[in-house]
PDB file of C-alpha atoms and ligand atoms in Angstrom:
ATOM      1  CA  MET E  65       9.048  19.584 -13.686  1.00  0.00           C
ATOM      2  CA  SER E  66      12.789  19.270 -13.266  1.00  0.00           C
ATOM      3  CA  MET E  67      14.843  16.250 -12.774  1.00  0.00           C
ATOM      4  CA  ALA E  68      15.769  15.149  -9.185  1.00  0.00           C
ATOM      5  CA  LEU E  69      17.775  12.275  -9.935  1.00  0.00           C
ATOM      6  CA  GLN E  70      19.305  10.522 -13.003  1.00  0.00           C
ATOM      7  CA  VAL E  71      20.807   7.119 -13.056  1.00  0.00           C
ATOM      8  CA  ARG E  72      22.465   5.958 -16.328  1.00  0.00           C
ATOM      9  CA  ASP E  73      23.830   2.660 -17.038  1.00  0.00           C
ATOM     10  CA  LEU E  74      24.940   2.137 -13.448  1.00  0.00           C
ATOM     11  CA  ARG E  75      27.030  -1.038 -12.986  1.00  0.00           C
ATOM     12  CA  TYR E  76      28.594  -2.249  -9.876  1.00  0.00           C
ATOM     13  CA  CYS E  77      30.616  -5.247  -8.825  1.00  0.00           C
ATOM     14  CA  TYR E  78      31.455  -6.052  -5.236  1.00  0.00           C
ATOM     15  CA  PRO E  79      35.112  -6.682  -4.392  1.00  0.00           C
ATOM     16  CA  ASP E  80      34.382 -10.410  -4.211  1.00  0.00           C
ATOM     17  CA  GLY E  81      33.321 -10.313  -7.840  1.00  0.00           C
ATOM     18  CA  LYS E  82      29.603 -10.329  -7.262  1.00  0.00           C
ATOM     19  CA  GLU E  83      28.060  -8.313 -10.102  1.00  0.00           C
ATOM     20  CA  ALA E  84      25.161  -6.509  -8.194  1.00  0.00           C
ATOM     21  CA  LEU E  85      24.230  -3.941 -10.736  1.00  0.00           C
ATOM     22  CA  LYS E  86      24.314  -4.754 -14.534  1.00  0.00           C
ATOM     23  CA  GLY E  87      23.406  -1.392 -16.110  1.00  0.00           C
ATOM     24  CA  VAL E  88      20.569   0.196 -14.339  1.00  0.00           C
ATOM     25  CA  THR E  89      18.936   3.452 -15.883  1.00  0.00           C
ATOM     26  CA  PHE E  90      15.973   5.508 -14.563  1.00  0.00           C
ATOM     27  CA  ALA E  91      15.132   9.006 -13.813  1.00  0.00           C
ATOM     28  CA  VAL E  92      13.036  10.598 -10.926  1.00  0.00           C
ATOM     29  CA  GLU E  93      11.338  14.007 -11.176  1.00  0.00           C
ATOM     30  CA  ASP E  94      11.020  16.622  -8.296  1.00  0.00           C
ATOM     31  CA  GLY E  95       8.431  15.670  -5.867  1.00  0.00           C
ATOM     32  CA  GLU E  96       7.842  12.205  -7.135  1.00  0.00           C
ATOM     33  CA  CYS E  97       7.417   9.096  -4.737  1.00  0.00           C
ATOM     34  CA  VAL E  98       8.905   6.129  -6.524  1.00  0.00           C
ATOM     35  CA  GLY E  99       8.719   2.532  -5.228  1.00  0.00           C
ATOM     36  CA  LEU E 100      11.724   0.204  -5.839  1.00  0.00           C
ATOM     37  CA  VAL E 101      10.700  -3.416  -5.748  1.00  0.00           C
ATOM     38  CA  GLY E 102      12.286  -6.749  -6.411  1.00  0.00           C
ATOM     39  CA  PRO E 103      13.133  -9.895  -4.812  1.00  0.00           C
ATOM     40  CA  ASN E 104      15.991 -10.381  -2.140  1.00  0.00           C
ATOM     41  CA  GLY E 105      19.321 -10.013  -3.769  1.00  0.00           C
ATOM     42  CA  ALA E 106      17.947  -8.030  -6.746  1.00  0.00           C
ATOM     43  CA  GLY E 107      20.328  -5.153  -6.129  1.00  0.00           C
ATOM     44  CA  LYS E 108      17.867  -2.620  -4.456  1.00  0.00           C
ATOM     45  CA  SER E 109      20.302  -1.635  -1.441  1.00  0.00           C
ATOM     46  CA  THR E 110      23.323  -1.597  -3.539  1.00  0.00           C
ATOM     47  CA  LEU E 111      21.493   0.826  -5.948  1.00  0.00           C
ATOM     48  CA  LEU E 112      20.302   3.030  -2.982  1.00  0.00           C
ATOM     49  CA  LEU E 113      23.879   3.245  -1.530  1.00  0.00           C
ATOM     50  CA  HIS E 114      24.940   4.693  -5.023  1.00  0.00           C
ATOM     51  CA  LEU E 115      22.380   7.480  -4.833  1.00  0.00           C
ATOM     52  CA  ASN E 116      24.221   9.398  -2.112  1.00  0.00           C
ATOM     53  CA  GLY E 117      27.777   8.266  -3.011  1.00  0.00           C
ATOM     54  CA  LEU E 118      28.367   5.725  -0.340  1.00  0.00           C
ATOM     55  CA  LEU E 119      29.174   3.348  -3.197  1.00  0.00           C
ATOM     56  CA  PRO E 120      31.305   3.089  -5.088  1.00  0.00           C
ATOM     57  CA  GLU E 121      34.172   2.987  -2.515  1.00  0.00           C
ATOM     58  CA  THR E 122      36.522   4.495  -5.182  1.00  0.00           C
ATOM     59  CA  ASP E 123      35.746   7.029  -7.752  1.00  0.00           C
ATOM     60  CA  ALA E 124      34.213   5.407 -10.750  1.00  0.00           C
ATOM     61  CA  PRO E 125      35.822   6.407 -14.042  1.00  0.00           C
ATOM     62  CA  LEU E 126      32.597   7.920 -15.153  1.00  0.00           C
ATOM     63  CA  PRO E 127      29.728   9.196 -12.944  1.00  0.00           C
ATOM     64  CA  ALA E 128      26.658   7.192 -13.412  1.00  0.00           C
ATOM     65  CA  VAL E 129      24.292   9.121 -10.951  1.00  0.00           C
ATOM     66  CA  TRP E 130      23.395  12.788 -10.893  1.00  0.00           C
ATOM     67  CA  VAL E 131      21.451  14.630  -8.342  1.00  0.00           C
ATOM     68  CA  ARG E 132      20.036  17.734  -9.843  1.00  0.00           C
ATOM     69  CA  GLY E 133      22.492  17.589 -12.492  1.00  0.00           C
ATOM     70  CA  ILE E 134      25.420  17.272 -10.039  1.00  0.00           C
ATOM     71  CA  PRO E 135      27.471  14.054 -10.621  1.00  0.00           C
ATOM     72  CA  VAL E 136      27.584  11.985  -7.462  1.00  0.00           C
ATOM     73  CA  SER E 137      31.277  11.617  -6.816  1.00  0.00           C
ATOM     74  CA  ARG E 138      33.833  11.773  -3.901  1.00  0.00           C
ATOM     75  CA  ASP E 139      34.783  15.481  -4.414  1.00  0.00           C
ATOM     76  CA  ARG E 140      30.952  16.502  -4.283  1.00  0.00           C
ATOM     77  CA  ALA E 141      30.219  14.213  -1.298  1.00  0.00           C
ATOM     78  CA  ARG E 142      29.275  17.070   1.071  1.00  0.00           C
ATOM     79  CA  GLU E 143      26.765  18.632  -1.341  1.00  0.00           C
ATOM     80  CA  ILE E 144      25.233  15.282  -2.229  1.00  0.00           C
ATOM     81  CA  HIS E 145      24.811  14.307   1.459  1.00  0.00           C
ATOM     82  CA  ARG E 146      23.018  17.622   2.042  1.00  0.00           C
ATOM     83  CA  ARG E 147      20.633  16.975  -0.638  1.00  0.00           C
ATOM     84  CA  VAL E 148      20.164  13.178  -0.382  1.00  0.00           C
ATOM     85  CA  GLY E 149      19.083  11.615   2.972  1.00  0.00           C
ATOM     86  CA  LEU E 150      19.453   7.892   3.121  1.00  0.00           C
ATOM     87  CA  LEU E 151      17.698   5.571   5.562  1.00  0.00           C
ATOM     88  CA  PHE E 152      19.750   2.325   5.805  1.00  0.00           C
ATOM     89  CA  GLN E 153      18.272  -0.993   5.699  1.00  0.00           C
ATOM     90  CA  ASP E 154      19.772  -2.029   9.063  1.00  0.00           C
ATOM     91  CA  PRO E 155      19.231   0.695  11.793  1.00  0.00           C
ATOM     92  CA  ASP E 156      22.543  -0.735  13.568  1.00  0.00           C
ATOM     93  CA  ASP E 157      24.534   0.607  10.537  1.00  0.00           C
ATOM     94  CA  GLN E 158      23.195   4.049  11.150  1.00  0.00           C
ATOM     95  CA  LEU E 159      23.154   4.350  14.929  1.00  0.00           C
ATOM     96  CA  PHE E 160      26.513   4.822  16.686  1.00  0.00           C
ATOM     97  CA  CYS E 161      26.021   7.484  19.440  1.00  0.00           C
ATOM     98  CA  PRO E 162      25.463   6.862  23.054  1.00  0.00           C
ATOM     99  CA  THR E 163      22.147   8.770  23.055  1.00  0.00           C
ATOM    100  CA  VAL E 164      19.196   9.218  20.696  1.00  0.00           C
ATOM    101  CA  PHE E 165      19.748  12.979  20.889  1.00  0.00           C
ATOM    102  CA  GLU E 166      23.406  12.658  19.636  1.00  0.00           C
ATOM    103  CA  ASP E 167      22.456  10.284  16.917  1.00  0.00           C
ATOM    104  CA  VAL E 168      19.752  12.579  15.486  1.00  0.00           C
ATOM    105  CA  ALA E 169      21.852  15.678  15.932  1.00  0.00           C
ATOM    106  CA  PHE E 170      24.817  14.146  14.137  1.00  0.00           C
ATOM    107  CA  GLY E 171      23.605  14.909  10.530  1.00  0.00           C
ATOM    108  CA  PRO E 172      22.499  18.563  11.064  1.00  0.00           C
ATOM    109  CA  SER E 173      25.631  19.211  13.115  1.00  0.00           C
ATOM    110  CA  GLN E 174      27.768  18.079  10.174  1.00  0.00           C
ATOM    111  CA  LEU E 175      25.918  20.594   8.026  1.00  0.00           C
ATOM    112  CA  GLY E 176      27.420  23.389  10.117  1.00  0.00           C
ATOM    113  CA  LEU E 177      24.210  24.548  11.843  1.00  0.00           C
ATOM    114  CA  GLY E 178      24.270  26.338  15.181  1.00  0.00           C
ATOM    115  CA  GLU E 179      23.667  24.412  18.449  1.00  0.00           C
ATOM    116  CA  GLN E 180      20.301  25.883  19.120  1.00  0.00           C
ATOM    117  CA  GLU E 181      19.019  25.282  15.638  1.00  0.00           C
ATOM    118  CA  VAL E 182      20.280  21.672  15.777  1.00  0.00           C
ATOM    119  CA  LYS E 183      18.389  21.129  19.125  1.00  0.00           C
ATOM    120  CA  THR E 184      15.114  22.551  17.572  1.00  0.00           C
ATOM    121  CA  LEU E 185      15.624  20.179  14.616  1.00  0.00           C
ATOM    122  CA  VAL E 186      16.260  17.191  16.747  1.00  0.00           C
ATOM    123  CA  GLU E 187      13.148  17.831  18.833  1.00  0.00           C
ATOM    124  CA  SER E 188      10.871  18.438  15.921  1.00  0.00           C
ATOM    125  CA  SER E 189      12.053  15.406  14.017  1.00  0.00           C
ATOM    126  CA  LEU E 190      11.677  13.176  17.010  1.00  0.00           C
ATOM    127  CA  ARG E 191       8.102  14.562  17.434  1.00  0.00           C
ATOM    128  CA  THR E 192       7.457  13.808  13.696  1.00  0.00           C
ATOM    129  CA  VAL E 193       8.371  10.182  14.118  1.00  0.00           C
ATOM    130  CA  GLY E 194       6.455   9.855  17.363  1.00  0.00           C
ATOM    131  CA  LEU E 195       9.539   9.576  19.648  1.00  0.00           C
ATOM    132  CA  GLU E 196       9.146  12.837  21.647  1.00  0.00           C
ATOM    133  CA  GLY E 197      10.990  12.518  24.880  1.00  0.00           C
ATOM    134  CA  PHE E 198      13.334   9.844  23.758  1.00  0.00           C
ATOM    135  CA  GLU E 199      16.295  12.285  23.631  1.00  0.00           C
ATOM    136  CA  HIS E 200      18.302  10.670  26.462  1.00  0.00           C
ATOM    137  CA  ARG E 201      17.563   7.026  25.720  1.00  0.00           C
ATOM    138  CA  MET E 202      20.418   4.698  24.546  1.00  0.00           C
ATOM    139  CA  PRO E 203      19.756   3.731  20.856  1.00  0.00           C
ATOM    140  CA  HIS E 204      20.971   0.184  21.456  1.00  0.00           C
ATOM    141  CA  HIS E 205      18.403  -0.544  24.081  1.00  0.00           C
ATOM    142  CA  LEU E 206      15.413   0.470  21.761  1.00  0.00           C
ATOM    143  CA  SER E 207      13.280  -2.007  19.960  1.00  0.00           C
ATOM    144  CA  GLY E 208      13.818  -2.501  16.285  1.00  0.00           C
ATOM    145  CA  GLY E 209      10.967  -0.303  15.300  1.00  0.00           C
ATOM    146  CA  GLU E 210      11.967   2.433  17.625  1.00  0.00           C
ATOM    147  CA  LYS E 211      15.573   2.326  16.265  1.00  0.00           C
ATOM    148  CA  ARG E 212      14.206   2.606  12.659  1.00  0.00           C
ATOM    149  CA  ARG E 213      12.234   5.747  13.697  1.00  0.00           C
ATOM    150  CA  VAL E 214      15.285   7.221  15.363  1.00  0.00           C
ATOM    151  CA  CYS E 215      17.207   6.727  11.995  1.00  0.00           C
ATOM    152  CA  LEU E 216      14.360   8.286  10.095  1.00  0.00           C
ATOM    153  CA  ALA E 217      14.481  11.272  12.562  1.00  0.00           C
ATOM    154  CA  GLY E 218      18.183  11.674  11.934  1.00  0.00           C
ATOM    155  CA  VAL E 219      17.477  11.763   8.193  1.00  0.00           C
ATOM    156  CA  LEU E 220      14.564  14.156   8.398  1.00  0.00           C
ATOM    157  CA  ALA E 221      16.577  16.523  10.693  1.00  0.00           C
ATOM    158  CA  CYS E 222      18.981  17.242   7.689  1.00  0.00           C
ATOM    159  CA  ARG E 223      15.898  18.347   5.635  1.00  0.00           C
ATOM    160  CA  PRO E 224      17.010  16.609   2.525  1.00  0.00           C
ATOM    161  CA  GLU E 225      15.458  17.361  -0.882  1.00  0.00           C
ATOM    162  CA  ILE E 226      15.564  13.595  -1.716  1.00  0.00           C
ATOM    163  CA  LEU E 227      14.684  10.941   0.601  1.00  0.00           C
ATOM    164  CA  VAL E 228      16.107   7.443  -0.113  1.00  0.00           C
ATOM    165  CA  LEU E 229      14.512   4.837   2.216  1.00  0.00           C
ATOM    166  CA  ASP E 230      15.632   1.239   2.350  1.00  0.00           C
ATOM    167  CA  GLU E 231      12.716  -0.964   3.808  1.00  0.00           C
ATOM    168  CA  PRO E 232      11.403   1.823   6.019  1.00  0.00           C
ATOM    169  CA  THR E 233       8.539  -0.277   7.446  1.00  0.00           C
ATOM    170  CA  SER E 234      10.325  -3.521   8.441  1.00  0.00           C
ATOM    171  CA  ASP E 235      10.243  -4.079  12.239  1.00  0.00           C
ATOM    172  CA  LEU E 236       7.276  -1.659  12.696  1.00  0.00           C
ATOM    173  CA  ASP E 237       4.116  -2.785  14.213  1.00  0.00           C
ATOM    174  CA  PRO E 238       0.841  -2.037  12.341  1.00  0.00           C
ATOM    175  CA  ARG E 239       0.204   1.218  14.172  1.00  0.00           C
ATOM    176  CA  ALA E 240       3.740   2.453  13.566  1.00  0.00           C
ATOM    177  CA  LYS E 241       3.474   1.393   9.971  1.00  0.00           C
ATOM    178  CA  ARG E 242       0.272   3.358   9.402  1.00  0.00           C
ATOM    179  CA  GLU E 243       1.834   6.349  11.133  1.00  0.00           C
ATOM    180  CA  LEU E 244       4.969   6.142   9.037  1.00  0.00           C
ATOM    181  CA  LYS E 245       2.904   5.858   5.728  1.00  0.00           C
ATOM    182  CA  ALA E 246       0.919   8.930   6.713  1.00  0.00           C
ATOM    183  CA  LEU E 247       4.149  10.724   7.394  1.00  0.00           C
ATOM    184  CA  LEU E 248       5.859   9.799   4.190  1.00  0.00           C
ATOM    185  CA  GLY E 249       2.807  10.528   2.141  1.00  0.00           C
ATOM    186  CA  GLY E 250       2.700  13.980   3.578  1.00  0.00           C
ATOM    187  CA  LEU E 251       6.401  14.977   2.823  1.00  0.00           C
ATOM    188  CA  PRO E 252       7.131  17.331  -0.030  1.00  0.00           C
ATOM    189  CA  ALA E 253      10.536  15.739  -0.643  1.00  0.00           C
ATOM    190  CA  THR E 254      11.234  13.561  -3.650  1.00  0.00           C
ATOM    191  CA  ARG E 255      11.079  10.033  -2.335  1.00  0.00           C
ATOM    192  CA  ILE E 256      12.537   6.705  -3.496  1.00  0.00           C
ATOM    193  CA  ILE E 257      11.489   3.789  -1.333  1.00  0.00           C
ATOM    194  CA  ALA E 258      12.782   0.296  -1.688  1.00  0.00           C
ATOM    195  CA  THR E 259      10.429  -2.069   0.019  1.00  0.00           C
ATOM    196  CA  HIS E 260       8.718  -5.485   0.116  1.00  0.00           C
ATOM    197  CA  ASP E 261       5.624  -3.836   1.578  1.00  0.00           C
ATOM    198  CA  LEU E 262       3.640  -3.567  -1.655  1.00  0.00           C
ATOM    199  CA  GLU E 263       0.604  -2.165  -0.034  1.00  0.00           C
ATOM    200  CA  LEU E 264       2.768   0.941   1.000  1.00  0.00           C
ATOM    201  CA  VAL E 265       3.781   1.270  -2.634  1.00  0.00           C
ATOM    202  CA  VAL E 266       0.163   1.061  -3.786  1.00  0.00           C
ATOM    203  CA  GLU E 267      -0.775   3.779  -1.281  1.00  0.00           C
ATOM    204  CA  LEU E 268       2.198   6.055  -1.715  1.00  0.00           C
ATOM    205  CA  CYS E 269       4.015   5.623  -4.948  1.00  0.00           C
ATOM    206  CA  SER E 270       2.952   7.223  -8.220  1.00  0.00           C
ATOM    207  CA  ARG E 271       5.502   5.026 -10.051  1.00  0.00           C
ATOM    208  CA  VAL E 272       7.220   1.685  -9.512  1.00  0.00           C
ATOM    209  CA  ILE E 273      10.558   0.406 -10.764  1.00  0.00           C
ATOM    210  CA  LEU E 274      10.915  -3.363 -10.593  1.00  0.00           C
ATOM    211  CA  ILE E 275      14.442  -4.708 -10.543  1.00  0.00           C
ATOM    212  CA  ASP E 276      15.847  -8.214 -10.575  1.00  0.00           C
ATOM    213  CA  GLU E 277      19.308  -9.652 -10.996  1.00  0.00           C
ATOM    214  CA  GLY E 278      20.699  -5.999 -11.203  1.00  0.00           C
ATOM    215  CA  ARG E 279      18.459  -4.929 -13.946  1.00  0.00           C
ATOM    216  CA  VAL E 280      15.372  -2.810 -14.397  1.00  0.00           C
ATOM    217  CA  VAL E 281      12.771  -5.357 -15.460  1.00  0.00           C
ATOM    218  CA  ALA E 282       9.755  -3.111 -15.634  1.00  0.00           C
ATOM    219  CA  GLU E 283       8.545   0.442 -14.815  1.00  0.00           C
ATOM    220  CA  GLY E 284       5.220   1.869 -14.625  1.00  0.00           C
ATOM    221  CA  SER E 285       2.235   2.839 -12.337  1.00  0.00           C
ATOM    222  CA  ALA E 286       1.740   0.916  -9.158  1.00  0.00           C
ATOM    223  CA  GLY E 287      -1.607  -0.440 -10.364  1.00  0.00           C
ATOM    224  CA  ALA E 288      -0.286  -1.670 -13.725  1.00  0.00           C
ATOM    225  CA  LEU E 289       2.975  -3.187 -12.466  1.00  0.00           C
ATOM    226  CA  LEU E 290       1.899  -4.686  -9.056  1.00  0.00           C
ATOM    227  CA  GLY E 291      -1.489  -5.730 -10.490  1.00  0.00           C
ATOM    228  CA  ASP E 292       0.210  -7.879 -13.047  1.00  0.00           C
ATOM    229  CA  GLU E 293       0.213 -11.200 -11.166  1.00  0.00           C
ATOM    230  CA  THR E 294       2.327 -13.071 -13.881  1.00  0.00           C
ATOM    231  CA  LEU E 295       5.053 -10.307 -13.602  1.00  0.00           C
ATOM    232  CA  MET E 296       4.922 -10.251  -9.745  1.00  0.00           C
ATOM    233  CA  LEU E 297       5.190 -14.126  -9.625  1.00  0.00           C
ATOM    234  CA  ALA E 298       8.024 -14.225 -12.126  1.00  0.00           C
ATOM    235  CA  HIS E 299      10.157 -11.889  -9.846  1.00  0.00           C
ATOM    236  CA  GLY E 300       9.450 -13.469  -6.430  1.00  0.00           C
ATOM    237  CA  LEU E 301       6.677 -11.086  -5.501  1.00  0.00           C
ATOM    238  CA  GLU E 302       2.904 -11.163  -5.113  1.00  0.00           C
ATOM    239  CA  LYS E 303       0.009  -8.964  -6.330  1.00  0.00           C
ATOM    240  CA  PRO E 304      -0.877  -7.004  -3.222  1.00  0.00           C
ATOM    241  CA  HIS E 305      -4.232  -7.681  -1.496  1.00  0.00           C
ATOM    242  CA  ILE E 306      -5.518  -4.333  -2.142  1.00  0.00           C
ATOM    243  CA  LEU E 307      -5.254  -4.909  -5.734  1.00  0.00           C
ATOM    244  CA  ARG E 308      -6.773  -8.420  -5.669  1.00  0.00           C
ATOM    245  CA  HIS E 309     -10.101  -7.342  -6.963  1.00  0.00           C
ATOM    246  CA  ARG E 310      -8.523  -5.212  -9.808  1.00  0.00           C
ATOM    247  CA  HIS E 311      -7.187  -6.383 -13.158  1.00  0.00           C
ATOM    248  CA  PRO E 312      -3.958  -4.927 -14.620  1.00  0.00           C
ATOM    249  CA  HIS E 313      -4.494  -1.931 -16.903  1.00  0.00           C
TER     250      HIS E 313
HETATM  251  P1  LIG J 678      18.531  -6.354  -2.365  1.00  0.00           P
HETATM  252  O1  LIG J 678      18.635  -5.082  -1.520  1.00  0.00           O
HETATM  253  O2  LIG J 678      17.619  -6.285  -3.581  1.00  0.00           O
HETATM  254  O3  LIG J 678      18.119  -7.582  -1.514  1.00  0.00           O
HETATM  255  P2  LIG J 678      21.360  -6.256  -2.453  1.00  0.00           P
HETATM  256  O4  LIG J 678      21.650  -4.921  -3.073  1.00  0.00           O
HETATM  257  O5  LIG J 678      21.442  -6.319  -1.006  1.00  0.00           O
HETATM  258  O6  LIG J 678      19.890  -6.727  -2.914  1.00  0.00           O
HETATM  259  O7  LIG J 678      22.249  -7.381  -3.104  1.00  0.00           O
HETATM  260  C1  LIG J 678      22.385  -7.522  -4.437  1.00  0.00           C
HETATM  261  C2  LIG J 678      23.547  -8.660  -4.663  1.00  0.00           C
HETATM  262  O8  LIG J 678      24.769  -8.242  -4.167  1.00  0.00           O
HETATM  263  C3  LIG J 678      23.164  -9.983  -3.832  1.00  0.00           C
HETATM  264  O9  LIG J 678      23.546 -11.107  -4.691  1.00  0.00           O
HETATM  265  C4  LIG J 678      23.973  -9.781  -2.665  1.00  0.00           C
HETATM  266  O10 LIG J 678      24.263 -11.091  -2.068  1.00  0.00           O
HETATM  267  C5  LIG J 678      25.280  -9.100  -3.174  1.00  0.00           C
HETATM  268  N1  LIG J 678      25.889  -8.316  -2.163  1.00  0.00           N
HETATM  269  C6  LIG J 678      25.323  -7.384  -1.355  1.00  0.00           C
HETATM  270  N2  LIG J 678      26.172  -6.830  -0.540  1.00  0.00           N
HETATM  271  C7  LIG J 678      27.391  -7.413  -0.792  1.00  0.00           C
HETATM  272  C8  LIG J 678      28.736  -7.254  -0.304  1.00  0.00           C
HETATM  273  N3  LIG J 678      29.060  -6.479   0.705  1.00  0.00           N
HETATM  274  N4  LIG J 678      29.739  -8.080  -0.814  1.00  0.00           N
HETATM  275  C9  LIG J 678      29.325  -9.027  -1.793  1.00  0.00           C
HETATM  276  N5  LIG J 678      28.153  -9.113  -2.283  1.00  0.00           N
HETATM  277  C10 LIG J 678      27.176  -8.393  -1.844  1.00  0.00           C
END
C-alpha cells in the first residue's frame, strides 16, 4: 500500500482571526474510503479545501499536505487538481455555466483533453450519476439534489485518483442517496467523505476520523468510533441507528 495523502500538523486561521484548524495530522492510503465526521463548525470543510490547495489563499511557509508525496502548493496546483477532485459543500459554489454540459465539461477541458473525449466523459459521468439527457438544462433551474449530482459528475469527469466529498448526500431524496452510496462504494478511487450521514459512513468507510474544534479527536474503525455513544454525544453526534444493537469494540 502506498500513501495517497498525508496531512501533517495543518493549521489554518481565517483572515478574520478564526482559528479553524489547530494542528491536524492524518494519512490516507491508496484505495481507502475514510469518513470525516464532527459537529458543525469542527473544521471539516476548511480541512477539505486544503486537500486540493484551494486554501490557504497564499503559500504557507511550509506545506502541510502531500498528495502522493507532492506538496500541495500554488506552483503545483495543476498537478494537484488533476489528482484530487473536490465536491464542494454548496453546489452553487461549483456551478457557474449556462448549461449542465458546460459545467461538467469544464474540468476535463481544463485538463487539455480533446473535444470528442470531453463529450464522451461528460455523457458517461452524467449517466453514472443518473442524469442522462440533462446536458442542455440550466444548472440554476435544477433541484438541490440534481445540482449536487451535476457537481459530482463534473468531479468524476476528471477521473481523479482521490475524491474529496463534502456532504455528498445532503439535499438528496432517499432513492438518490441509496444510488449515490452504491456509486461511491463501487469506485476504485481513494475517497475522503465529510458527512453527517453516519449510516453512509458505516456502510462505506473502513476508517473514520472525528474532528472537533479544529483538532483530530479520535480515529478508528467505523464500528468502534461511531458505536461509542459517549464519544459521539460528547462531539455533537449520535450513535447511528444501524449500530444501535451493537456495543463498541
Ligand atoms: P465544518 O465544515 O466542520 O462545519 P468549517 O470548516 O465550515 O466547519 O468551519 C470551521 C470554523 O471556521 C467555524 O468556526 C466557522 O465558523 C469558521 N469559518 C468557516 N469559513 C469561514 C470564513 N470564510 N471566514 C471566517 N471563518 C470561517
